[in-house]
Amino acid sequence: VALDSDGSISKSKGDIKAPIFPRSSVKVIQASTMVRSGLKLPPEQLALVCSSHSGNRKQLDSVLKILEGAGLSESDLQCAFDKPFGEKERSEWQGAATRLAMNCSGKHSGMLATCVAAGWNINNYLNMDHPLQVAYLNELETLAGEKVSNKTFDGCGAPLFAISTKGLARALQAVTMSKDPVHQEVMSACRTYPEMMTGAERKETKLMKQVPGLFMKDGAEGVEVLTLADGRSLALKSSDGSARAIPTIVAAVLKEWGVSVSVDPIKVLGGANVVGEMRAVL
């Protein structure tokens, strides 16, 4: 679903009222809840809190700095164990999976630091009824303009709430257009340091550097959101969970909005030969 600056629907495909799990695409909303609850970080580290990071050394060191600033350590993280998410970083990784390398460790370090700032229990910060998670749920529902329809836990271990694709687009548009200093601080950090949100070679970083004011965030199982500074917004969910077509769709929507970006074509192979490429039919 694509929204115009005034919030009206300019284009939609599929059932945009059906519930989806937005996965990591809502991390700016989670981070906004953290800042509102007392988290204070420099912009570069705040962008990392919003990240699904690739796991490069700078990102991992920054996670440790966030924890150290709150008097905590890697052992306090309760996210899942994993190896780095980025292809290059994963190929160069030596040793077993760790909580630090998991791509959501930035968010988890932010949640822990928030709990310290607010005086909340750090041992059960992933519980659905923890004050931080209750505050996040309220923020999400307010921004989306709808109640969540299901509750579960994400792959990283944090609570996960289902909303509609339309509600997801509306929530990100609200954050983008918000006059709330908290929302402005979080969005500014992400736009200034997109490489901390993802990685230097990831599509979100490349496109955010091409288009001033663009915000993009991916989520697992084929979720993507983007907003322009004027409020035009896109939320999409791939029904089969594949992210393969997302760059093509994003480029096509931006083109309709009069924004030209450079995106590598998604090649279609027949054996070892290129027989075509993906095109978006909007």
Coordinates of C-alpha atoms in Angstrom, one line a residue:
V1 CA 0.0 0.0 0.0
A2 CA 1.2 3.5 -1.0
L3 CA 0.0 6.6 0.8
D4 CA 0.0 10.1 -0.5
S5 CA 1.3 12.9 1.8
D6 CA -2.2 13.5 3.1
G7 CA -2.6 9.9 4.2
S8 CA -4.9 8.9 1.4
I9 CA -4.2 5.6 -0.4
S10 CA -2.7 6.2 -3.8
K11 CA -2.1 2.5 -4.7
S12 CA -2.7 -0.9 -3.2
K13 CA -2.4 -4.5 -4.1
G14 CA -3.7 -7.5 -2.2
D15 CA -5.6 -7.4 1.1
I16 CA -4.0 -4.4 2.9
K17 CA -6.3 -4.9 5.9
A18 CA -5.1 -8.5 6.6
P19 CA -2.9 -8.8 9.6
I20 CA 0.8 -9.2 9.1
F21 CA 3.8 -9.4 11.4
P22 CA 5.9 -6.3 10.5
R23 CA 9.0 -7.8 12.0
S24 CA 12.0 -5.5 12.1
S25 CA 10.4 -2.8 9.9
V26 CA 9.0 -1.1 13.1
K27 CA 12.3 -0.7 15.0
V28 CA 12.1 3.1 14.7
I29 CA 8.8 2.9 16.7
Q30 CA 10.5 0.6 19.3
A31 CA 13.4 3.0 19.5
S32 CA 11.0 6.0 19.9
T33 CA 9.5 4.2 22.9
M34 CA 13.0 3.7 24.3
V35 CA 13.9 7.4 24.0
R36 CA 10.6 8.4 25.5
S37 CA 11.3 6.1 28.4
G38 CA 14.7 7.7 29.1
L39 CA 17.2 6.3 26.6
K40 CA 19.9 8.9 25.8
L41 CA 22.4 8.0 23.0
P42 CA 24.4 9.8 20.4
P43 CA 22.7 9.7 16.9
E44 CA 25.1 7.0 15.5
Q45 CA 24.3 4.6 18.4
L46 CA 20.6 5.5 18.2
A47 CA 20.5 4.5 14.5
L48 CA 22.1 1.2 15.6
V49 CA 19.2 0.6 18.0
C50 CA 16.9 0.8 15.0
S51 CA 19.1 -1.6 13.0
S52 CA 19.0 -5.1 11.6
H53 CA 22.8 -4.7 11.3
S54 CA 25.1 -6.7 9.1
G55 CA 27.5 -7.4 12.0
N56 CA 30.6 -5.5 11.0
R57 CA 33.2 -4.7 13.7
K58 CA 32.0 -1.1 14.1
Q59 CA 28.5 -2.1 14.7
L60 CA 29.4 -4.8 17.2
D61 CA 31.7 -2.5 19.0
S62 CA 28.9 0.1 19.2
V63 CA 26.6 -2.5 20.7
L64 CA 29.2 -3.1 23.4
K65 CA 29.5 0.7 24.0
I66 CA 25.8 1.0 24.5
L67 CA 25.8 -1.8 27.1
E68 CA 28.9 -0.4 28.8
G69 CA 27.3 3.0 29.0
A70 CA 24.5 1.4 31.0
G71 CA 26.9 -0.5 33.2
L72 CA 26.1 -3.8 31.4
S73 CA 27.9 -6.3 29.2
E74 CA 27.3 -8.7 26.4
S75 CA 26.2 -11.4 28.9
D76 CA 23.1 -9.3 29.7
L77 CA 21.8 -9.6 26.1
Q78 CA 18.9 -12.1 25.8
C79 CA 18.5 -12.0 22.0
A80 CA 19.0 -15.3 20.0
F81 CA 22.4 -16.6 19.1
D82 CA 23.4 -16.1 15.5
K83 CA 26.3 -15.3 13.2
P84 CA 26.4 -12.0 11.4
F85 CA 23.6 -11.2 9.0
G86 CA 25.7 -9.6 6.2
E87 CA 27.0 -11.9 3.6
K88 CA 30.6 -10.6 3.8
E89 CA 30.5 -10.5 7.6
R90 CA 29.1 -14.0 7.9
S91 CA 31.7 -15.4 5.5
E92 CA 34.5 -13.8 7.5
W93 CA 33.1 -14.8 10.9
Q94 CA 35.2 -17.4 12.8
G95 CA 33.7 -19.3 15.7
A96 CA 30.3 -20.1 17.0
A97 CA 27.2 -18.0 16.9
T98 CA 26.9 -15.3 19.6
R99 CA 24.2 -13.0 20.9
L100 CA 26.4 -10.0 20.0
A101 CA 26.6 -11.0 16.4
M102 CA 22.8 -11.4 16.1
N103 CA 21.4 -8.7 13.8
C104 CA 19.0 -7.4 16.5
S105 CA 21.7 -7.0 19.2
G106 CA 21.6 -3.2 18.7
K107 CA 17.9 -3.1 19.5
H108 CA 18.4 -5.4 22.5
S109 CA 21.2 -3.2 23.9
G110 CA 18.9 -0.2 23.6
M111 CA 16.1 -2.0 25.4
L112 CA 18.5 -2.9 28.2
A113 CA 19.9 0.6 28.5
T114 CA 16.4 1.9 28.6
C115 CA 15.5 -0.4 31.4
V116 CA 18.5 0.9 33.4
A117 CA 17.5 4.5 32.7
A118 CA 13.9 3.9 33.8
G119 CA 14.7 1.7 36.7
W120 CA 13.0 -1.4 35.2
N121 CA 14.0 -5.0 35.6
I122 CA 16.6 -6.1 33.0
N123 CA 16.1 -9.8 33.6
N124 CA 12.6 -10.0 32.1
Y125 CA 12.8 -7.2 29.5
L126 CA 11.4 -9.5 26.8
N127 CA 8.3 -10.4 28.7
M128 CA 5.0 -9.3 27.0
D129 CA 3.9 -7.5 30.2
H130 CA 7.2 -5.7 30.9
P131 CA 6.7 -1.9 31.1
L132 CA 8.9 -1.3 28.1
Q133 CA 7.0 -3.7 25.9
V134 CA 3.6 -2.4 27.1
A135 CA 4.8 1.2 26.3
Y136 CA 5.9 0.0 22.8
L137 CA 2.5 -1.7 22.2
N138 CA 0.7 1.5 23.1
E139 CA 3.0 3.6 20.8
L140 CA 2.5 1.2 17.9
E141 CA -1.3 1.1 18.2
T142 CA -1.5 4.9 18.5
L143 CA 0.6 5.5 15.4
A144 CA -1.1 2.7 13.3
G145 CA -4.6 3.9 14.3
E146 CA -5.6 0.3 15.0
K147 CA -5.4 -2.3 17.7
V148 CA -3.0 -5.2 17.2
S149 CA -4.7 -8.4 16.2
N150 CA -2.2 -11.0 17.4
K151 CA 0.8 -11.2 19.8
T152 CA 3.8 -13.5 19.6
F153 CA 7.6 -13.3 19.8
D154 CA 10.0 -12.4 17.0
G155 CA 13.0 -14.4 15.9
C156 CA 15.2 -12.3 18.2
G157 CA 13.0 -13.1 21.2
A158 CA 11.3 -9.7 21.6
P159 CA 7.5 -9.4 21.6
L160 CA 6.0 -9.1 18.1
F161 CA 2.6 -7.6 17.3
A162 CA 0.4 -8.1 14.2
I163 CA -1.1 -5.1 12.4
S164 CA -2.4 -4.6 8.9
T165 CA -0.2 -3.5 6.0
K166 CA -2.3 -0.3 5.9
G167 CA -1.7 0.2 9.6
L168 CA 2.0 -0.3 9.1
A169 CA 2.2 2.4 6.3
R170 CA 0.1 4.7 8.5
A171 CA 2.4 4.2 11.5
L172 CA 5.6 5.0 9.6
Q173 CA 4.0 8.0 7.9
A174 CA 3.0 9.3 11.3
V175 CA 6.6 9.0 12.6
T176 CA 7.9 10.7 9.5
M177 CA 5.5 13.6 9.7
S178 CA 5.5 13.9 13.5
K179 CA 6.4 17.1 15.3
D180 CA 7.2 15.1 18.4
P181 CA 10.9 15.7 19.2
V182 CA 11.3 12.0 20.1
H183 CA 10.2 10.9 16.6
Q184 CA 12.3 13.6 15.0
E185 CA 15.4 12.5 16.9
V186 CA 15.1 8.9 15.9
M187 CA 14.3 9.5 12.3
S188 CA 17.2 12.0 12.0
A189 CA 19.6 9.5 13.4
C190 CA 18.5 6.9 10.9
R191 CA 18.7 9.2 7.9
T192 CA 22.1 10.5 9.0
Y193 CA 23.6 7.0 9.7
P194 CA 21.9 4.5 7.4
E195 CA 25.0 2.3 7.3
M196 CA 24.5 1.7 11.1
M197 CA 20.9 0.6 10.5
T198 CA 21.9 -2.0 7.9
G199 CA 25.3 -2.1 6.3
A200 CA 27.3 -0.3 3.6
E201 CA 26.3 -2.8 0.9
R202 CA 22.6 -3.2 1.8
K203 CA 19.9 -1.7 -0.4
E204 CA 18.4 0.5 2.3
T205 CA 21.8 2.3 2.9
K206 CA 22.4 2.7 -0.8
L207 CA 19.0 4.2 -1.5
M208 CA 18.9 6.4 1.5
K209 CA 22.2 7.9 0.4
Q210 CA 20.8 8.5 -3.1
V211 CA 17.6 10.2 -2.0
P212 CA 17.7 13.0 0.6
G213 CA 15.0 12.5 3.3
L214 CA 14.3 8.9 2.3
F215 CA 13.8 6.4 5.1
M216 CA 13.8 2.7 4.5
K217 CA 13.7 -0.3 6.8
D218 CA 13.3 -4.0 6.0
G219 CA 11.8 -6.8 8.0
A220 CA 12.1 -10.6 7.8
E221 CA 9.8 -12.6 5.6
G222 CA 9.5 -10.0 2.8
V223 CA 8.5 -6.8 4.7
E224 CA 9.7 -3.4 3.7
V225 CA 8.7 0.2 4.6
L226 CA 9.8 3.5 3.1
T227 CA 8.8 7.1 3.6
L228 CA 9.8 10.4 1.9
A229 CA 10.3 13.6 3.8
D230 CA 6.9 14.9 2.5
G231 CA 5.1 11.9 4.0
R232 CA 4.5 9.7 1.0
S233 CA 4.9 6.2 2.3
L234 CA 5.0 2.6 1.2
A235 CA 4.6 -0.6 3.1
L236 CA 4.8 -4.0 1.5
K237 CA 4.7 -7.6 2.5
S238 CA 5.6 -10.4 0.2
S239 CA 3.0 -13.2 0.6
D240 CA 5.6 -16.0 0.2
G241 CA 8.1 -14.3 2.5
S242 CA 10.7 -13.7 -0.2
A243 CA 12.5 -10.4 -0.3
R244 CA 13.8 -11.0 -3.9
A245 CA 11.3 -8.6 -5.7
I246 CA 11.5 -5.8 -3.1
P247 CA 14.2 -3.6 -4.8
T248 CA 12.3 -3.8 -8.1
I249 CA 9.0 -2.8 -6.4
V250 CA 10.6 0.0 -4.5
A251 CA 12.3 1.5 -7.5
A252 CA 9.0 1.3 -9.5
V253 CA 7.0 3.1 -6.7
L254 CA 9.7 5.8 -6.4
K255 CA 9.7 6.3 -10.1
E256 CA 5.9 6.9 -10.0
W257 CA 6.6 9.4 -7.3
G258 CA 9.1 11.2 -9.6
V259 CA 12.1 9.9 -7.7
S260 CA 14.8 8.2 -9.8
V261 CA 17.1 5.7 -8.1
S262 CA 19.7 3.2 -9.3
V263 CA 18.8 -0.4 -8.5
D264 CA 20.5 -3.4 -9.8
P265 CA 18.1 -5.5 -12.0
I266 CA 16.9 -8.8 -10.6
K267 CA 18.0 -11.3 -13.2
V268 CA 16.0 -14.3 -14.2
L269 CA 18.1 -17.3 -15.2
G270 CA 17.4 -20.1 -17.5
G271 CA 20.2 -22.6 -16.7
A272 CA 23.3 -20.4 -16.6
N273 CA 21.9 -17.9 -19.0
V274 CA 20.1 -14.6 -18.2
V275 CA 16.7 -14.9 -19.9
G276 CA 15.0 -11.9 -18.4
E277 CA 14.6 -9.7 -15.4
M278 CA 12.0 -8.9 -12.8
R279 CA 9.7 -6.0 -13.6
A280 CA 7.0 -4.4 -11.4
V281 CA 3.5 -4.3 -12.7
L282 CA 1.8 -1.7 -10.5

